[in-house]
Coordinates of C-alpha atoms and ligand atoms in Angstrom, one line a residue:
M14 CA -28.9 -11.7 16.6
T15 CA -29.1 -11.1 12.8
R16 CA -26.4 -9.0 11.3
K17 CA -27.6 -5.6 10.2
I18 CA -26.3 -3.8 7.0
T19 CA -27.1 -0.7 5.2
F20 CA -26.9 -0.3 1.4
L21 CA -26.6 3.2 -0.1
G22 CA -27.3 3.1 -3.8
L23 CA -29.8 0.8 -5.5
G24 CA -28.9 0.9 -9.1
A25 CA -28.5 -2.3 -11.0
M26 CA -25.4 -3.3 -9.0
G27 CA -26.5 -1.9 -5.6
S28 CA -29.8 -3.8 -5.9
A29 CA -28.1 -7.0 -6.8
L30 CA -25.8 -6.7 -3.7
A31 CA -28.8 -6.0 -1.4
R32 CA -30.7 -9.0 -2.9
A33 CA -27.7 -11.2 -2.2
A34 CA -27.5 -10.0 1.4
L35 CA -31.2 -10.7 1.8
A36 CA -30.8 -14.2 0.4
A37 CA -28.1 -14.7 3.0
N38 CA -30.7 -13.8 5.7
L39 CA -29.0 -10.6 6.7
D40 CA -31.0 -7.7 8.1
V41 CA -30.9 -5.2 5.3
T42 CA -31.7 -1.5 5.4
V43 CA -31.7 0.3 2.0
W44 CA -31.6 3.9 0.8
N45 CA -31.5 5.4 -2.7
R46 CA -31.8 8.9 -4.0
T47 CA -34.8 7.9 -6.1
P48 CA -36.9 6.1 -3.4
T49 CA -39.0 4.0 -5.8
R50 CA -35.9 1.8 -6.5
A51 CA -36.2 0.5 -3.0
E52 CA -39.6 -1.0 -3.5
P53 CA -38.7 -4.4 -5.0
L54 CA -36.2 -4.9 -2.2
V55 CA -38.7 -3.9 0.5
A56 CA -41.0 -6.6 -1.0
Q57 CA -38.2 -9.1 -0.5
G58 CA -37.7 -8.1 3.2
A59 CA -35.5 -5.0 3.3
T60 CA -36.3 -1.9 5.3
A61 CA -36.3 1.4 3.4
A62 CA -34.8 4.4 5.2
A63 CA -36.2 7.9 4.6
D64 CA -32.8 9.5 4.1
S65 CA -29.1 8.5 4.0
S66 CA -28.4 9.7 7.6
S67 CA -31.1 7.5 9.1
A68 CA -30.0 4.6 6.9
I69 CA -26.4 5.0 8.2
A70 CA -27.5 5.5 11.9
T71 CA -29.4 2.2 11.8
T72 CA -26.4 -0.1 11.3
D73 CA -22.6 -0.4 11.8
L74 CA -21.7 -1.6 8.3
I75 CA -22.5 0.7 5.3
V76 CA -22.2 -0.8 1.8
I77 CA -22.0 1.9 -0.8
C78 CA -22.5 1.3 -4.6
L79 CA -23.2 4.5 -6.4
L80 CA -22.4 5.8 -9.9
D81 CA -19.1 7.5 -9.1
Y82 CA -17.1 9.1 -6.3
P83 CA -18.7 12.6 -6.6
S84 CA -22.0 10.9 -5.8
V85 CA -20.5 9.0 -2.9
R86 CA -19.1 12.2 -1.4
A87 CA -22.5 14.0 -2.0
V88 CA -24.3 11.2 0.0
L89 CA -21.7 10.9 2.7
D90 CA -21.3 14.7 3.2
A91 CA -25.0 14.9 3.8
A92 CA -24.8 12.1 6.4
G93 CA -22.4 14.2 8.6
A94 CA -21.5 12.9 12.1
T95 CA -23.6 9.7 11.8
L96 CA -20.5 8.1 10.3
R97 CA -18.4 8.1 13.4
G98 CA -17.7 4.5 14.6
K99 CA -19.1 2.9 11.4
T100 CA -17.4 0.7 8.8
I101 CA -17.7 1.8 5.2
L102 CA -17.4 -0.7 2.4
N103 CA -17.3 1.3 -0.8
L104 CA -17.9 -0.7 -4.0
T105 CA -18.2 2.2 -6.3
N106 CA -15.8 2.2 -9.3
G107 CA -13.1 4.8 -9.1
T108 CA -9.4 5.5 -9.3
P109 CA -6.8 4.5 -6.7
E110 CA -6.4 8.2 -6.0
Q111 CA -10.1 8.6 -5.3
A112 CA -10.1 5.6 -3.1
R113 CA -7.1 6.8 -1.0
G114 CA -8.7 10.3 -0.8
L115 CA -12.0 8.9 0.5
A116 CA -10.2 6.6 2.9
A117 CA -8.4 9.6 4.4
W118 CA -11.6 11.5 4.6
A119 CA -13.4 8.6 6.3
E120 CA -10.6 8.2 8.8
A121 CA -10.9 11.9 9.7
E122 CA -14.7 11.4 10.2
G123 CA -14.0 8.5 12.6
A124 CA -15.1 5.7 10.2
D125 CA -13.2 2.5 9.2
Y126 CA -12.8 2.3 5.4
L127 CA -12.6 -0.6 3.0
D128 CA -12.5 -0.1 -0.7
G129 CA -13.7 -2.7 -3.2
G130 CA -13.9 -3.5 -6.9
I131 CA -16.6 -5.8 -8.2
M132 CA -15.3 -8.0 -11.0
A133 CA -18.8 -9.0 -12.2
I134 CA -22.0 -7.9 -13.7
P135 CA -25.2 -7.8 -11.6
P136 CA -26.6 -11.3 -12.5
M137 CA -23.3 -12.8 -11.2
I138 CA -23.7 -11.4 -7.7
G139 CA -24.2 -14.1 -5.1
R140 CA -22.3 -16.8 -7.0
P141 CA -19.3 -18.3 -5.1
E142 CA -17.0 -17.8 -8.2
T143 CA -17.8 -14.0 -8.3
L144 CA -14.7 -12.0 -7.5
I145 CA -14.8 -8.9 -5.2
L146 CA -11.4 -7.2 -4.8
T147 CA -11.0 -5.3 -1.5
S148 CA -8.2 -3.3 0.1
G149 CA -7.9 -0.8 3.0
S150 CA -8.5 -1.3 6.7
A151 CA -7.9 -5.0 7.8
A152 CA -10.4 -4.5 10.7
A153 CA -13.0 -3.3 8.1
Q154 CA -12.2 -6.4 6.0
A155 CA -12.9 -8.6 9.0
T156 CA -16.1 -6.7 9.8
A157 CA -17.4 -7.0 6.2
H158 CA -16.2 -10.6 5.7
D159 CA -19.6 -12.3 6.0
V160 CA -21.4 -9.7 3.9
L161 CA -18.7 -10.0 1.2
A162 CA -19.2 -13.8 1.3
S163 CA -22.9 -13.2 0.4
F164 CA -21.8 -11.4 -2.8
G165 CA -19.1 -13.9 -3.9
S166 CA -15.5 -14.6 -3.1
S167 CA -13.5 -11.6 -1.8
R168 CA -9.8 -11.2 -2.3
Y169 CA -8.2 -8.8 0.2
L170 CA -5.2 -7.0 -1.4
G171 CA -3.8 -5.4 1.7
G172 CA -3.8 -2.1 3.6
D173 CA -3.4 0.4 0.7
P174 CA -7.0 1.5 0.0
G175 CA -6.0 2.3 -3.6
H176 CA -5.0 -1.2 -4.5
A177 CA -8.5 -2.7 -5.1
A178 CA -9.3 0.1 -7.5
L179 CA -5.8 -0.3 -9.2
Y180 CA -6.3 -4.0 -9.9
D181 CA -10.0 -3.4 -10.8
L182 CA -8.9 -0.8 -13.5
A183 CA -6.1 -3.0 -14.7
L184 CA -8.5 -5.9 -15.2
L185 CA -11.1 -3.6 -16.9
T186 CA -8.3 -2.3 -19.2
A187 CA -7.5 -5.8 -20.3
M188 CA -11.2 -6.5 -20.8
Y189 CA -11.8 -3.5 -22.9
G190 CA -8.8 -4.4 -25.1
M191 CA -10.4 -7.8 -25.7
F192 CA -13.9 -6.4 -26.4
G193 CA -12.5 -3.8 -28.8
G194 CA -10.6 -6.4 -30.7
Y195 CA -13.6 -8.7 -30.8
L196 CA -15.9 -5.9 -32.0
Q197 CA -13.5 -5.0 -34.8
G198 CA -13.1 -8.7 -35.9
T199 CA -16.9 -9.1 -35.9
A200 CA -17.3 -6.0 -38.0
L201 CA -14.7 -7.3 -40.5
L202 CA -16.7 -10.5 -40.9
R203 CA -20.1 -8.8 -41.0
A204 CA -18.9 -6.5 -43.8
D205 CA -18.6 -9.7 -45.9
G206 CA -22.0 -11.0 -44.8
I207 CA -20.9 -13.4 -42.0
A208 CA -23.0 -13.2 -38.8
A209 CA -21.4 -12.5 -35.4
A210 CA -22.9 -15.8 -34.2
D211 CA -20.8 -17.6 -36.8
F212 CA -17.6 -16.1 -35.3
V213 CA -18.1 -16.5 -31.6
E214 CA -17.0 -20.1 -31.1
M215 CA -13.8 -19.6 -33.1
A216 CA -13.1 -16.2 -31.3
Q217 CA -13.5 -17.8 -27.9
A218 CA -11.2 -20.7 -28.7
W219 CA -8.6 -18.3 -30.2
L220 CA -8.7 -15.9 -27.2
T221 CA -8.4 -18.8 -24.8
A222 CA -5.4 -20.2 -26.7
M223 CA -3.7 -16.7 -26.7
Q224 CA -4.2 -16.0 -23.0
A225 CA -2.0 -19.0 -22.3
S226 CA 1.0 -16.7 -23.4
L227 CA 0.3 -14.2 -20.5
P228 CA 2.5 -15.9 -17.9
E229 CA 5.6 -15.9 -20.2
M230 CA 4.8 -12.3 -21.1
A231 CA 4.7 -11.4 -17.5
R232 CA 8.1 -13.1 -16.9
Q233 CA 9.6 -11.2 -19.8
I234 CA 8.3 -7.9 -18.6
D235 CA 9.4 -8.4 -15.0
A236 CA 12.9 -9.5 -16.1
A237 CA 13.1 -7.0 -19.0
D238 CA 14.1 -10.0 -21.0
Y239 CA 12.5 -9.9 -24.4
G240 CA 15.1 -11.4 -26.7
R241 CA 15.2 -15.0 -25.5
N242 CA 12.7 -17.7 -26.6
V243 CA 11.0 -15.3 -29.0
A244 CA 7.9 -16.8 -30.4
S245 CA 6.5 -14.0 -32.6
N246 CA 8.9 -11.2 -33.3
L247 CA 7.6 -7.6 -33.5
A248 CA 9.0 -6.9 -37.0
M249 CA 6.9 -9.7 -38.3
Q250 CA 3.9 -8.6 -36.3
D251 CA 4.3 -5.0 -37.6
A252 CA 4.3 -6.3 -41.2
A253 CA 1.2 -8.4 -40.7
Y254 CA -0.7 -5.7 -38.7
V255 CA -0.8 -3.5 -41.8
N256 CA -3.2 -6.2 -43.3
L257 CA -5.6 -5.8 -40.3
I258 CA -5.8 -2.0 -41.0
D259 CA -6.1 -2.4 -44.8
A260 CA -8.8 -5.0 -44.6
S261 CA -10.9 -2.8 -42.3
R262 CA -10.3 0.3 -44.6
A263 CA -11.2 -1.7 -47.7
R264 CA -14.6 -2.4 -46.1
K265 CA -15.1 1.2 -45.0
L266 CA -14.8 0.3 -41.3
S267 CA -13.4 2.6 -38.7
T268 CA -9.9 1.7 -37.6
D269 CA -10.1 3.8 -34.4
L270 CA -10.0 0.6 -32.2
I271 CA -6.9 -0.9 -33.9
E272 CA -4.7 2.0 -34.9
P273 CA -3.2 2.7 -31.4
M274 CA -1.7 -0.8 -31.4
Q275 CA -0.2 -0.3 -34.8
R276 CA 1.4 3.0 -33.7
L277 CA 3.0 1.2 -30.7
L278 CA 4.2 -1.7 -32.9
Q279 CA 5.8 0.8 -35.4
K280 CA 7.5 2.6 -32.5
A281 CA 8.8 -0.7 -31.1
V282 CA 10.4 -1.6 -34.5
A283 CA 11.7 1.9 -34.9
T284 CA 13.4 1.8 -31.5
G285 CA 15.2 -1.5 -32.1
R286 CA 12.7 -3.9 -30.6
G287 CA 11.9 -5.7 -33.9
G288 CA 13.5 -9.0 -32.7
H289 CA 11.6 -9.0 -29.4
D290 CA 8.3 -10.6 -28.3
I291 CA 5.3 -8.4 -27.8
G292 CA 5.9 -8.0 -24.1
S293 CA 8.7 -5.6 -25.0
M294 CA 6.0 -3.0 -25.9
A295 CA 5.2 -2.7 -22.2
E296 CA 8.3 -0.5 -22.0
L297 CA 6.9 2.0 -24.5
I298 CA 3.7 2.7 -22.4
P299 CA 5.2 4.9 -19.7
L300 CA 5.4 8.5 -21.1
D301 CA 8.7 9.4 -19.5
Ligands
FVH28 N1 -23.5 -2.8 -13.5 C1 -22.3 -3.3 -13.8 O1 -22.2 -4.1 -14.7 C2 -21.0 -2.8 -13.2 C3 -20.2 -4.0 -12.7 C4 -18.9 -3.6 -12.0 C5 -19.1 -2.5 -11.0 N2 -19.9 -1.4 -11.6 C6 -19.9 -0.2 -10.7 O2 -20.9 -0.2 -9.7 C7 -21.3 1.1 -9.5 C8 -22.8 1.2 -9.6 O3 -23.2 0.7 -10.8 P1 -24.7 0.4 -11.2 O4 -24.7 -0.6 -12.3 O5 -25.5 0.1 -10.0 O6 -25.1 1.8 -11.8 P2 -26.6 2.5 -12.0 O7 -27.6 1.4 -12.3 O8 -26.4 3.5 -13.1 O9 -26.9 3.1 -10.6 C9 -26.3 4.3 -10.2 C10 -26.6 4.6 -8.8 O10 -26.0 5.8 -8.3 C11 -27.0 6.7 -7.9 N3 -26.5 8.1 -8.1 C12 -26.0 8.6 -9.2 N4 -25.7 9.9 -9.0 C13 -26.0 10.2 -7.7 C14 -26.0 11.3 -6.9 N5 -25.5 12.5 -7.3 N6 -26.4 11.3 -5.6 C15 -26.9 10.1 -5.1 N7 -27.0 9.0 -5.8 C16 -26.6 9.0 -7.1 C17 -28.2 6.3 -8.6 O11 -29.4 6.8 -7.9 P3 -30.8 7.1 -8.7 O12 -30.4 7.6 -10.1 O13 -31.5 5.8 -8.7 O14 -31.4 8.1 -7.9 C18 -28.1 4.8 -8.6 O15 -28.5 4.3 -7.3 C19 -20.6 2.0 -10.5 O16 -19.5 2.6 -9.9 C20 -20.2 1.0 -11.5 O17 -19.0 1.5 -12.3 C21 -21.2 -1.8 -12.1

């Protein structure tokens, strides 16, 4: 018998997930607040449910991909008792606290809960290298395993339902830092008439070279050992960083993206970390 799954939420990501399940020959029921968004999926073989309750009642595994947690709760609250005995795989972006709260709520409703973080954009769904982080109920992970396999490669992070969101947000934080730096660097060049396209190859090579320092940085942070094998001391970096800021200002560019790093560098030097590598700044991030 073909495996049946329900998808709640057919935005860009929810539709990509449902398409991947259809491509894996799964029996897909879909529901979306705006019903017209189901039409392309129905044309590809999905069944559209008239409302969220009937969509949930149809199958045992419910995949949710909505804008945010308030919309998830709005949809699930409307579904009421139909959730009892079901498995929920929630792939909506949120905080660890929201994931843990929803897991506790689902348990009280008699549903098994698995939280997930999608480390991909919609066109990447369905590729084997696409990473989906999950955490929460081990039984739910087993139930959802084949569906997750149709999306990409899932990595189960254990029983704490908040951990998938925690890793997801940590990875996104690293990504936004990289994008912010890339945008500022691009703006610096464009102000002098150099196209973004003429920077991209060099930027990729540089970021790839620099990411090689992450394992040593992790070792230093975990060991609180910043003074040995120092490659680029913070006093030197602080002196050079002024030039990043000055060059942007000279070109009438905003420095909003790069000033926070300068403030932390200055604090590091002022608190006696000038001889340390950059990993030492990790200790300045906690507020107490
Ligand atoms: N797209 C991406 O690149 C990222 C990749 C990583 C993971 N994110 C997260 O995935 C969640 C959904 O993102 P999305 O790209 O599908 O988002 P939209 O295309 O904007 O679709 C939003 C869906 O949510 C529905 N919705 C919004 N508010 C409500 C509500 N109050 N009640 C019921 N449904 C609601 C919306 O419905 P409609 O506007 O079509 O009626 C869409 O189905 C998200 O957490 C990302 O952070 C995506």
